[in-house]
Coordinates of C-alpha atoms and ligand atoms in Angstrom, one line a residue:
M1220 CA 9.1 6.7 27.2
D1221 CA 11.8 4.1 26.7
K1222 CA 13.2 4.5 23.2
E1223 CA 15.5 1.6 23.1
F1224 CA 14.1 0.6 19.7
L1225 CA 15.7 3.7 18.2
Q1226 CA 19.1 2.6 19.3
T1227 CA 18.5 -1.0 18.1
L1228 CA 17.7 0.4 14.7
Q1229 CA 20.6 2.9 14.8
I1230 CA 18.3 5.9 14.4
D1231 CA 20.1 9.0 15.6
Q1232 CA 19.2 12.7 15.8
H1233 CA 20.7 13.2 12.4
N1234 CA 20.2 10.5 9.8
H1235 CA 21.2 10.2 6.2
G1236 CA 18.2 9.5 4.0
S1237 CA 20.1 9.2 0.7
I1238 CA 21.9 6.0 1.4
A1239 CA 22.9 4.3 -1.8
G1240 CA 24.1 0.9 -1.0
F1241 CA 26.5 1.1 2.0
D1242 CA 27.6 4.7 1.6
T1243 CA 25.8 7.7 3.0
M1244 CA 25.3 10.8 1.0
V1245 CA 24.8 13.7 3.2
G1246 CA 22.7 16.7 1.9
D1247 CA 22.8 20.2 3.2
E1248 CA 19.2 20.4 4.3
E1249 CA 17.2 18.1 6.6
I1250 CA 13.6 17.3 7.3
S1251 CA 12.5 16.5 10.8
S1252 CA 10.2 13.7 12.0
S1253 CA 8.1 14.3 15.1
S1254 CA 5.9 11.6 16.6
P1255 CA 2.2 12.2 16.5
V1256 CA 2.1 10.1 19.7
D1257 CA 3.6 12.8 22.0
G1258 CA 4.8 15.5 19.7
T1259 CA 8.5 14.7 20.4
L1260 CA 11.1 15.3 17.7
I1261 CA 12.4 11.8 16.9
G1262 CA 15.2 12.7 14.6
R1263 CA 16.2 14.5 11.4
V1264 CA 17.0 13.1 8.0
S1265 CA 19.1 14.8 5.3
L1266 CA 17.2 15.8 2.2
T1267 CA 18.2 14.4 -1.2
D1268 CA 19.3 17.3 -3.4
A1269 CA 19.5 17.2 -7.2
G1270 CA 23.3 16.3 -7.1
N1271 CA 22.9 13.4 -4.7
Y1272 CA 19.8 12.2 -6.7
E1273 CA 21.9 12.0 -9.8
K1274 CA 24.7 10.1 -8.1
I1275 CA 22.1 7.6 -6.7
V1276 CA 20.5 7.0 -10.1
I1277 CA 23.9 6.3 -11.6
R1278 CA 24.8 3.9 -8.7
A1279 CA 21.4 2.1 -9.1
Q1280 CA 22.0 1.8 -12.9
S1281 CA 25.4 0.1 -12.4
A1282 CA 24.0 -2.1 -9.6
F1283 CA 21.3 -3.2 -12.0
E1284 CA 23.8 -4.1 -14.7
E1285 CA 25.4 -6.6 -12.3
W1286 CA 22.2 -7.7 -10.4
R1287 CA 20.3 -8.8 -13.5
R1288 CA 23.0 -11.4 -14.2
W1289 CA 22.6 -13.0 -10.8
P1290 CA 20.5 -16.2 -11.1
A1291 CA 17.1 -15.4 -9.6
P1292 CA 17.3 -18.1 -6.9
K1293 CA 20.6 -16.5 -5.8
R1294 CA 18.8 -13.2 -5.7
G1295 CA 16.2 -14.8 -3.5
S1296 CA 18.9 -15.6 -0.9
V1297 CA 19.5 -11.9 -0.3
I1298 CA 15.7 -11.5 0.3
Q1299 CA 15.8 -14.5 2.6
A1300 CA 18.6 -12.9 4.7
F1301 CA 16.7 -9.6 4.9
G1302 CA 13.6 -11.6 6.0
Q1303 CA 15.7 -13.1 8.8
L1304 CA 16.9 -9.6 9.9
L1305 CA 13.3 -8.4 10.0
R1306 CA 12.4 -11.4 12.2
D1307 CA 15.3 -10.4 14.5
H1308 CA 14.2 -6.7 14.6
K1309 CA 10.5 -7.2 14.4
D1310 CA 9.9 -5.7 17.8
A1311 CA 12.1 -2.6 17.3
L1312 CA 10.8 -1.9 13.8
G1313 CA 7.2 -2.4 14.9
N1314 CA 7.7 0.1 17.7
L1315 CA 9.3 2.6 15.3
V1316 CA 6.3 2.3 12.9
S1317 CA 3.9 2.8 15.8
Y1318 CA 5.8 5.7 17.2
E1319 CA 6.5 7.6 14.0
M1320 CA 3.2 6.9 12.2
G1321 CA 0.9 6.6 15.3
K1322 CA -0.8 3.2 14.5
S1323 CA -1.3 0.7 17.4
I1324 CA 1.7 -1.4 18.3
Q1325 CA -0.3 -4.5 17.3
E1326 CA -0.7 -3.0 13.8
G1327 CA 3.0 -1.8 13.8
L1328 CA 4.1 -5.4 14.5
G1329 CA 1.6 -6.6 11.9
E1330 CA 3.2 -4.4 9.3
V1331 CA 6.6 -5.9 10.0
Q1332 CA 5.1 -9.4 9.8
E1333 CA 3.7 -8.5 6.4
M1334 CA 7.2 -7.6 5.3
I1335 CA 8.5 -11.0 6.6
D1336 CA 5.7 -12.7 4.7
I1337 CA 6.5 -10.9 1.4
C1338 CA 10.1 -11.9 1.9
A1339 CA 9.1 -15.5 2.2
F1340 CA 6.8 -15.1 -0.8
S1341 CA 9.6 -13.5 -2.9
V1342 CA 12.1 -16.2 -2.0
G1343 CA 9.6 -18.8 -3.4
L1344 CA 9.0 -16.6 -6.4
S1345 CA 12.7 -16.5 -7.2
R1346 CA 12.3 -20.1 -8.5
Q1347 CA 8.9 -19.5 -10.2
L1348 CA 9.4 -16.6 -12.6
Y1349 CA 7.7 -18.8 -15.3
G1350 CA 7.1 -18.0 -18.9
L1351 CA 4.9 -20.0 -21.3
T1352 CA 5.9 -22.1 -24.3
M1353 CA 3.7 -22.0 -27.4
H1354 CA 3.5 -24.3 -30.5
S1355 CA 4.9 -22.6 -33.5
E1356 CA 2.9 -22.7 -36.8
R1357 CA 6.2 -23.2 -38.6
L1358 CA 8.1 -26.4 -39.2
D1359 CA 11.0 -27.0 -36.9
H1360 CA 10.4 -23.8 -34.9
R1361 CA 10.0 -23.4 -31.2
M1362 CA 8.3 -20.4 -29.5
Y1363 CA 8.4 -19.4 -25.9
E1364 CA 8.3 -16.3 -23.7
Q1365 CA 10.6 -15.2 -20.9
W1366 CA 10.5 -12.4 -18.4
H1367 CA 13.4 -10.0 -17.9
P1368 CA 13.9 -7.3 -15.3
L1369 CA 12.9 -3.7 -16.2
G1370 CA 15.8 -1.7 -14.8
I1371 CA 15.3 0.8 -12.1
V1372 CA 12.0 0.7 -10.2
G1373 CA 11.0 3.9 -8.4
I1374 CA 8.8 3.4 -5.4
I1375 CA 6.8 6.3 -3.9
S1376 CA 5.0 5.4 -0.7
A1377 CA 2.4 6.9 1.6
F1378 CA 2.7 7.6 5.3
N1379 CA 0.1 5.1 6.5
F1380 CA 2.0 2.0 5.7
P1381 CA 5.5 3.3 6.1
V1382 CA 7.3 0.0 5.7
A1383 CA 5.0 -2.8 4.4
V1384 CA 4.1 -1.2 1.1
W1385 CA 7.7 -0.6 0.2
S1386 CA 8.5 -4.2 0.9
W1387 CA 5.5 -5.4 -1.3
N1388 CA 7.2 -3.6 -4.2
A1389 CA 10.9 -3.8 -3.4
M1390 CA 11.1 -7.5 -2.5
V1391 CA 9.3 -8.6 -5.6
A1392 CA 11.1 -6.1 -7.8
I1393 CA 14.5 -7.0 -6.5
V1394 CA 14.0 -10.8 -6.8
C1395 CA 12.9 -10.1 -10.4
G1396 CA 16.4 -8.5 -11.0
N1397 CA 15.6 -4.8 -10.7
A1398 CA 17.3 -2.1 -8.7
C1399 CA 14.9 0.1 -6.6
I1400 CA 14.9 3.7 -5.5
W1401 CA 12.5 4.4 -2.7
K1402 CA 11.0 7.8 -2.0
A1403 CA 9.2 7.3 1.3
S1404 CA 6.6 9.6 2.7
E1405 CA 8.2 12.8 4.1
K1406 CA 6.0 12.1 7.2
T1407 CA 7.7 8.8 8.0
P1408 CA 11.3 9.1 6.8
L1409 CA 12.9 7.3 9.8
C1410 CA 11.0 4.1 9.1
A1411 CA 12.6 4.2 5.6
V1412 CA 16.1 4.8 7.0
A1413 CA 15.7 1.8 9.4
C1414 CA 14.5 -0.5 6.6
Q1415 CA 17.4 0.6 4.4
K1416 CA 20.0 -0.1 7.0
L1417 CA 18.7 -3.6 7.5
F1418 CA 18.5 -4.3 3.8
C1419 CA 22.0 -3.1 3.3
Q1420 CA 23.2 -5.4 6.0
A1421 CA 21.6 -8.4 4.2
A1422 CA 23.0 -7.3 0.8
K1423 CA 26.5 -6.8 2.1
A1424 CA 26.5 -10.2 3.9
L1425 CA 25.7 -11.9 0.6
G1426 CA 27.9 -9.7 -1.7
A1427 CA 25.1 -8.2 -3.6
P1428 CA 25.7 -5.0 -5.5
A1429 CA 25.4 -2.1 -3.1
A1430 CA 22.8 0.0 -4.7
I1431 CA 20.0 -2.5 -5.6
S1432 CA 18.1 -0.7 -2.9
C1433 CA 18.4 3.0 -2.5
I1434 CA 16.4 5.6 -0.7
I1435 CA 15.9 9.2 -1.4
T1436 CA 14.4 11.7 1.1
G1437 CA 12.1 14.6 0.3
D1438 CA 8.5 15.6 -0.4
H1439 CA 6.4 15.7 -3.6
K1440 CA 9.1 17.8 -5.4
L1441 CA 11.5 14.9 -5.2
G1442 CA 8.7 12.5 -6.1
K1443 CA 8.1 14.6 -9.2
M1444 CA 11.9 14.5 -10.1
L1445 CA 11.8 10.7 -9.9
T1446 CA 8.6 10.5 -11.9
A1447 CA 9.9 12.6 -14.7
D1448 CA 13.2 10.7 -15.0
Q1449 CA 13.4 8.7 -18.2
R1450 CA 15.8 6.3 -16.5
I1451 CA 13.1 5.0 -14.1
S1452 CA 11.5 2.2 -16.0
L1453 CA 8.6 1.8 -13.6
V1454 CA 7.2 4.2 -11.0
S1455 CA 5.1 2.3 -8.4
A1456 CA 3.3 4.9 -6.4
T1457 CA 1.0 4.6 -3.4
G1458 CA -0.9 7.6 -2.2
S1459 CA -3.9 9.8 -2.8
S1460 CA -5.8 9.8 -6.1
K1461 CA -4.9 13.4 -6.5
M1462 CA -1.2 12.5 -6.5
G1463 CA -1.8 9.5 -8.8
K1464 CA -3.6 11.6 -11.4
S1465 CA -0.7 14.0 -11.6
L1466 CA 2.0 11.3 -11.5
A1467 CA 0.3 9.2 -14.2
Q1468 CA 0.3 12.0 -16.7
T1469 CA 4.0 12.7 -16.2
V1470 CA 5.0 9.1 -16.6
A1471 CA 2.7 8.6 -19.6
A1472 CA 4.1 11.7 -21.3
R1473 CA 7.5 9.8 -21.4
L1474 CA 5.8 6.5 -22.2
G1475 CA 7.1 5.0 -19.0
R1476 CA 5.2 2.5 -16.9
S1477 CA 3.3 3.3 -13.7
L1478 CA 1.7 1.1 -11.1
L1479 CA -0.8 3.0 -9.0
E1480 CA -2.2 2.2 -5.6
L1481 CA -4.5 5.1 -4.7
G1482 CA -7.4 6.1 -2.5
G1483 CA -10.3 4.0 -1.5
N1484 CA -13.9 4.6 -0.3
N1485 CA -14.7 1.2 0.9
A1486 CA -18.2 -0.1 1.9
M1487 CA -19.4 -3.0 3.8
I1488 CA -22.9 -4.3 3.0
I1489 CA -24.7 -5.8 6.1
S1490 CA -27.4 -8.0 4.7
K1491 CA -30.7 -9.1 6.1
H1492 CA -29.0 -12.5 6.4
A1493 CA -25.9 -11.2 8.2
D1494 CA -24.3 -12.7 11.3
I1495 CA -24.6 -9.4 13.4
D1496 CA -21.7 -10.2 15.7
I1497 CA -19.4 -10.7 12.8
A1498 CA -20.7 -7.5 11.1
I1499 CA -20.1 -5.4 14.2
R1500 CA -16.6 -6.7 14.8
A1501 CA -15.6 -6.3 11.2
A1502 CA -17.2 -2.8 10.9
V1503 CA -15.5 -1.5 14.1
F1504 CA -12.1 -2.8 13.2
G1505 CA -12.5 -1.5 9.6
A1506 CA -13.5 2.0 10.7
V1507 CA -11.4 2.6 13.8
G1508 CA -8.3 0.5 13.1
T1509 CA -5.3 2.7 12.2
A1510 CA -7.6 5.6 13.2
G1511 CA -9.3 5.3 9.8
Q1512 CA -6.1 5.8 8.0
R1513 CA -5.9 2.7 5.9
C1514 CA -6.6 2.8 2.2
T1515 CA -9.0 -0.1 2.9
S1516 CA -10.6 1.4 6.0
T1517 CA -14.4 1.0 6.1
R1518 CA -15.9 4.3 5.3
R1519 CA -19.5 3.4 4.5
L1520 CA -21.8 0.8 6.0
I1521 CA -24.7 -0.1 3.8
I1522 CA -27.3 -1.7 6.1
H1523 CA -30.5 -3.6 5.3
Q1524 CA -33.4 -1.7 6.6
D1525 CA -34.6 -4.6 8.9
H1526 CA -31.3 -4.4 10.9
Y1527 CA -30.6 -0.7 10.7
D1528 CA -31.8 0.3 14.2
L1529 CA -30.2 -2.7 15.8
I1530 CA -26.8 -2.1 14.1
K1531 CA -27.0 1.5 15.2
E1532 CA -27.4 0.6 18.8
R1533 CA -24.7 -2.1 18.7
L1534 CA -22.2 0.3 17.0
K1535 CA -22.9 3.0 19.7
M1536 CA -22.2 0.4 22.4
A1537 CA -19.0 -0.8 20.6
Y1538 CA -17.7 2.7 20.1
S1539 CA -18.2 3.6 23.8
Q1540 CA -15.7 0.8 24.6
I1541 CA -12.9 2.0 22.2
R1542 CA -9.8 3.0 24.1
I1543 CA -7.9 5.9 22.6
G1544 CA -4.4 6.8 23.7
N1545 CA -0.7 6.1 23.3
P1546 CA -0.5 3.4 20.6
L1547 CA 2.6 1.8 22.1
D1548 CA 0.4 0.8 25.0
P1549 CA -1.0 -2.6 23.8
S1550 CA -4.3 -2.0 25.6
M1551 CA -5.2 0.9 23.3
H1552 CA -7.4 0.3 20.2
M1553 CA -6.6 3.6 18.5
G1554 CA -3.8 6.1 18.4
P1555 CA -3.5 9.6 16.9
L1556 CA -3.9 10.9 13.4
I1557 CA -0.6 11.5 11.6
D1558 CA -0.5 15.3 12.1
R1559 CA -2.5 18.4 12.7
D1560 CA -3.3 18.8 9.0
A1561 CA -5.1 15.5 9.2
V1562 CA -7.0 16.6 12.3
H1563 CA -8.0 19.7 10.4
A1564 CA -9.3 17.6 7.4
Y1565 CA -11.2 15.4 9.9
L1566 CA -12.9 18.4 11.5
E1567 CA -13.7 20.0 8.2
A1568 CA -15.4 16.8 7.0
I1569 CA -17.5 16.6 10.1
E1570 CA -18.6 20.2 9.6
I1571 CA -19.5 19.5 5.9
V1572 CA -21.5 16.4 6.9
Q1573 CA -23.5 18.5 9.3
R1574 CA -24.0 21.2 6.7
F1575 CA -25.4 18.6 4.3
G1576 CA -27.9 17.4 7.0
G1577 CA -26.0 14.3 8.1
N1578 CA -26.9 13.1 11.6
F1579 CA -24.1 12.1 14.0
I1580 CA -25.1 9.2 16.2
V1581 CA -21.6 9.1 17.7
S1582 CA -20.0 12.5 17.8
G1583 CA -16.4 13.3 16.9
G1584 CA -14.0 15.9 18.2
V1585 CA -10.4 16.5 19.2
I1586 CA -9.2 14.9 22.5
E1587 CA -7.3 17.2 24.8
G1588 CA -5.5 17.0 28.1
S1589 CA -2.7 14.9 29.6
G1590 CA -1.4 12.2 27.3
F1591 CA -2.9 13.9 24.2
Q1592 CA -0.6 16.9 23.9
S1593 CA 0.4 16.3 20.3
G1594 CA -3.0 17.6 19.3
C1595 CA -3.5 14.6 16.9
Y1596 CA -6.0 12.5 18.9
V1597 CA -9.6 12.5 17.8
R1598 CA -12.8 10.6 18.5
P1599 CA -14.0 8.1 16.0
C1600 CA -17.5 9.1 14.9
I1601 CA -20.6 7.8 13.0
A1602 CA -23.0 9.7 10.9
E1603 CA -26.2 8.8 9.1
V1604 CA -25.9 10.2 5.5
E1605 CA -27.0 9.8 1.9
N1606 CA -24.5 8.2 -0.4
H1607 CA -24.6 11.0 -3.0
Y1608 CA -23.3 13.7 -0.6
D1609 CA -20.1 15.2 -2.1
I1610 CA -18.3 14.5 1.2
V1611 CA -19.4 10.9 1.2
Q1612 CA -18.1 10.5 -2.3
K1613 CA -14.6 11.6 -1.1
E1614 CA -12.1 9.7 0.9
T1615 CA -11.5 11.5 4.3
F1616 CA -8.5 9.8 5.8
A1617 CA -9.9 9.7 9.4
P1618 CA -12.2 7.6 11.6
I1619 CA -15.5 8.8 10.3
L1620 CA -18.0 6.1 9.5
Y1621 CA -21.1 6.7 7.3
L1622 CA -24.4 4.7 7.7
I1623 CA -26.6 4.3 4.7
K1624 CA -29.9 2.2 4.6
Y1625 CA -30.9 -0.1 1.8
Q1626 CA -33.9 -2.2 0.8
S1627 CA -32.8 -4.7 -1.9
L1628 CA -29.4 -6.2 -2.5
K1629 CA -29.4 -4.8 -6.0
Q1630 CA -29.7 -1.3 -4.6
A1631 CA -27.0 -2.0 -2.0
I1632 CA -24.5 -3.1 -4.7
Q1633 CA -25.4 0.0 -6.7
L1634 CA -24.8 2.2 -3.7
Q1635 CA -21.5 0.4 -2.9
N1636 CA -20.3 0.9 -6.5
D1637 CA -21.6 4.5 -6.8
V1638 CA -18.3 6.3 -5.7
P1639 CA -15.3 7.3 -7.8
Q1640 CA -12.9 4.9 -6.0
G1641 CA -12.8 1.1 -6.3
L1642 CA -10.5 -0.5 -3.8
S1643 CA -12.1 -2.7 -1.2
S1644 CA -15.6 -4.0 -0.5
S1645 CA -17.4 -6.6 1.6
I1646 CA -20.7 -8.2 2.3
I1647 CA -21.7 -9.9 5.5
T1648 CA -24.3 -12.5 4.7
E1649 CA -25.0 -16.2 5.5
Y1650 CA -27.0 -16.5 2.2
L1651 CA -24.9 -18.1 -0.6
K1652 CA -26.9 -16.5 -3.4
E1653 CA -26.3 -13.0 -2.0
A1654 CA -22.6 -13.7 -1.6
E1655 CA -22.3 -15.0 -5.2
L1656 CA -24.2 -12.1 -6.7
F1657 CA -21.9 -9.7 -4.8
L1658 CA -18.8 -11.5 -6.2
S1659 CA -20.2 -11.8 -9.8
A1660 CA -19.6 -9.5 -12.7
S1661 CA -22.8 -7.6 -11.8
G1662 CA -21.6 -7.3 -8.2
S1663 CA -18.8 -5.3 -6.5
D1664 CA -16.7 -3.2 -9.0
C1665 CA -13.7 -3.2 -6.6
G1666 CA -10.3 -4.8 -6.8
I1667 CA -11.0 -6.5 -3.5
A1668 CA -14.4 -8.1 -2.6
N1669 CA -14.8 -10.1 0.6
V1670 CA -17.5 -12.2 2.2
N1671 CA -18.0 -12.3 5.9
I1672 CA -14.9 -10.3 6.7
G1673 CA -14.3 -6.6 6.6
T1674 CA -12.8 -4.3 4.0
S1675 CA -9.3 -4.0 5.6
G1676 CA -6.6 -6.5 6.4
A1677 CA -5.5 -8.0 3.2
E1678 CA -3.1 -11.0 3.0
I1679 CA 0.1 -10.7 0.9
G1680 CA -0.7 -13.9 -1.1
G1681 CA -3.4 -12.1 -3.2
A1682 CA -2.9 -9.4 -5.7
F1683 CA -3.6 -6.1 -4.0
G1684 CA -5.1 -3.0 -5.6
G1685 CA -8.3 -1.4 -7.0
E1686 CA -10.1 0.0 -9.9
K1687 CA -11.4 3.5 -11.1
E1688 CA -9.7 6.3 -9.1
T1689 CA -7.8 3.7 -7.0
G1690 CA -5.6 3.5 -10.1
G1691 CA -5.8 -0.1 -11.4
G1692 CA -2.4 -1.4 -10.1
R1693 CA -1.8 -4.7 -8.5
E1694 CA 1.0 -5.4 -6.0
S1695 CA 2.1 -8.1 -3.7
G1696 CA 1.0 -11.7 -4.3
S1697 CA -0.5 -13.8 -7.1
D1698 CA 1.1 -12.9 -10.5
S1699 CA 1.7 -9.2 -9.6
W1700 CA 5.4 -9.8 -10.2
K1701 CA 4.8 -9.5 -13.9
S1702 CA 4.4 -5.7 -13.5
Y1703 CA 8.1 -5.6 -12.5
M1704 CA 9.4 -7.4 -15.6
R1705 CA 9.3 -7.1 -19.3
R1706 CA 8.0 -10.0 -21.4
Q1707 CA 10.0 -11.2 -24.3
T1708 CA 8.7 -13.6 -27.0
N1709 CA 11.4 -15.8 -28.6
T1710 CA 11.1 -17.8 -31.8
I1711 CA 13.8 -20.3 -32.7
N1712 CA 14.3 -22.0 -36.0
Y1713 CA 16.2 -25.3 -35.7
G1714 CA 15.4 -26.4 -39.3
T1715 CA 17.2 -26.0 -42.6
T1716 CA 14.7 -23.7 -44.4
L1717 CA 13.2 -20.3 -43.6
P1718 CA 9.4 -20.7 -43.7
L1719 CA 7.5 -17.4 -43.1
S1720 CA 4.5 -17.1 -40.8
Q1721 CA 1.0 -16.9 -42.2
G1722 CA 2.3 -19.0 -45.2
I1723 CA 3.7 -16.0 -46.9
T1724 CA 6.1 -16.7 -49.7
F1725 CA 9.0 -14.5 -50.5
D1726 CA 11.2 -16.3 -53.0
F1727 CA 14.1 -14.8 -54.9
Ligands
NAD685 P1 0.0 11.6 -0.6 O1 -0.7 11.4 -2.0 O2 -0.1 12.9 0.0 O3 1.5 11.2 -0.7 C1 2.0 9.9 -1.0 C2 3.4 10.0 -1.6 O4 3.4 10.6 -2.8 C3 4.3 10.8 -0.7 O5 5.6 10.1 -0.7 C4 4.4 12.1 -1.4 O6 5.6 12.8 -1.1 C5 4.3 11.7 -2.8 N1 3.8 12.7 -3.8 C6 2.8 13.6 -3.6 N2 2.5 14.3 -4.7 C7 3.3 13.8 -5.7 C8 3.5 14.1 -7.1 N3 2.7 15.0 -7.7 N4 4.4 13.4 -7.7 C9 5.2 12.4 -7.1 N5 5.1 12.1 -5.8 C10 4.1 12.8 -5.1 O7 -0.7 10.4 0.3 P2 -0.6 10.2 1.9 O8 -1.3 11.3 2.6 O9 0.9 10.0 2.2 O10 -1.3 8.8 2.1 C11 -2.7 8.7 2.1 C12 -3.3 8.2 0.8 O11 -2.6 7.1 0.3 C13 -4.7 7.9 0.9 O12 -5.4 8.4 -0.2 C14 -4.7 6.4 0.9 O13 -5.9 5.8 0.5 C15 -3.6 6.1 -0.1 N6 -3.1 4.8 0.1 C16 -3.4 3.8 -0.9 C17 -3.0 2.5 -0.8 C18 -3.3 1.5 -1.8 O14 -2.7 0.5 -1.8 N7 -4.3 1.7 -2.6 C19 -2.1 2.2 0.3 C20 -1.8 3.1 1.3 C21 -2.3 4.4 1.1

């Protein structure tokens, strides 16, 4: 396979994960990154040890001291330069995402496009970090609020969106005046190294302080070090609900701030009034895209009883046309799972579904033979289940789609909500009253609720995140920037007396 994209991104056999600003900090140990596409070792990245971690935090602190004084629109110009570098390197970075993580090249490029989009959004935001003004109850007083940066924002990211999720956080946090320290997934460290190199290029060109963006490399132990560190004002973490529950307690114990983007268990309701073609396309992309490894992947289809048999037949037909193979080949719909542990979890889930009495209408299994030697390629499968099965209540990060039948919309919404997670949801219906009920306060309890599109594929302009065990955080668009800043209320007396609020008198 031609790996020119690695050279373009300056990815070598030995890479330095702990780059603070423009310097490299080489650790004694390394982690390796092998591609799930073909099992090849792509490269190694030096691990961040405790000594280097300390140096990086100190660098980030001093970068913050300077960066917070830069006018926000000037900060935006650094993000603009980074956005341009991403445009120039979209192809190479998209290929690396696809090769290191295993998602289709279309989705790899889409992830980089999402980064470009959040850069554009953040540049605009740099002139819109608005606060409110209020009328004071006191004579000759003025009240207003303003937003200041927090300090150091720690970003912990998952393997499945190895670059985009970092940029949702970092671009907004940096434009808000913070310094960021990124601990990427230990499964996709090279994507982080590539992003960091490009960001440093942009920062250097515009004379920005070196360490406004730093990366640290390691597994959950390093994540825990970052989480427990009092100097990290906000920890924004993306990953499993298990990780979030542990992390949230550590951050709360030091009264720090956390922003959590955790697991989903997303359902699509296919109504009696659905456009069936739209429903099938949305369901198949939602369940099979990224090999079922999106937080917003469609895991459950809740289907009206009148369409149930038809949908089953249409899904079987659609699944028979899915092309599985090397994700860098644009004709493939689906690549591998991230690693053999993920394959194991997928096989285990299938076995549990069968033990519960679930009925597979499209069977799964590991794909073997030429072109599949990494051992990470599996077949997407579909099972008829009951919503209350323990295994259905959990998020299995693999292409397993569950079918559930319903009779009334009220029952469908209840089934949709009856899981511990609350990330994304959708309804396919042509009937306005159904759509409105689904979106109402008595409808979906998720952070994302869509009509006539699937559960996955969010745009950066909206606030992204979910409720319940998904963690409650919101990232990316809308007013999510407020999570990366602290609010300050200011009251100014321009009069000649000192009236007290609530009419209190205190004369002496
Ligand atoms: P994971 O929880 O195993 O790891 C995520 C990150 O957290 C990694 O960087 C890991 O090193 C770190 N980590 C793990 N335990 C930690 C701890 N106790 N303290 C600090 N850091 C810790 O998740 P994963 O397998 O990489 O990703 C898949 C999961 O991420 C799925 O559950 C998926 O739904 C979720 N996800 C959610 C969103 C969202 O926006 N809601 C987006 C992408 C992925």
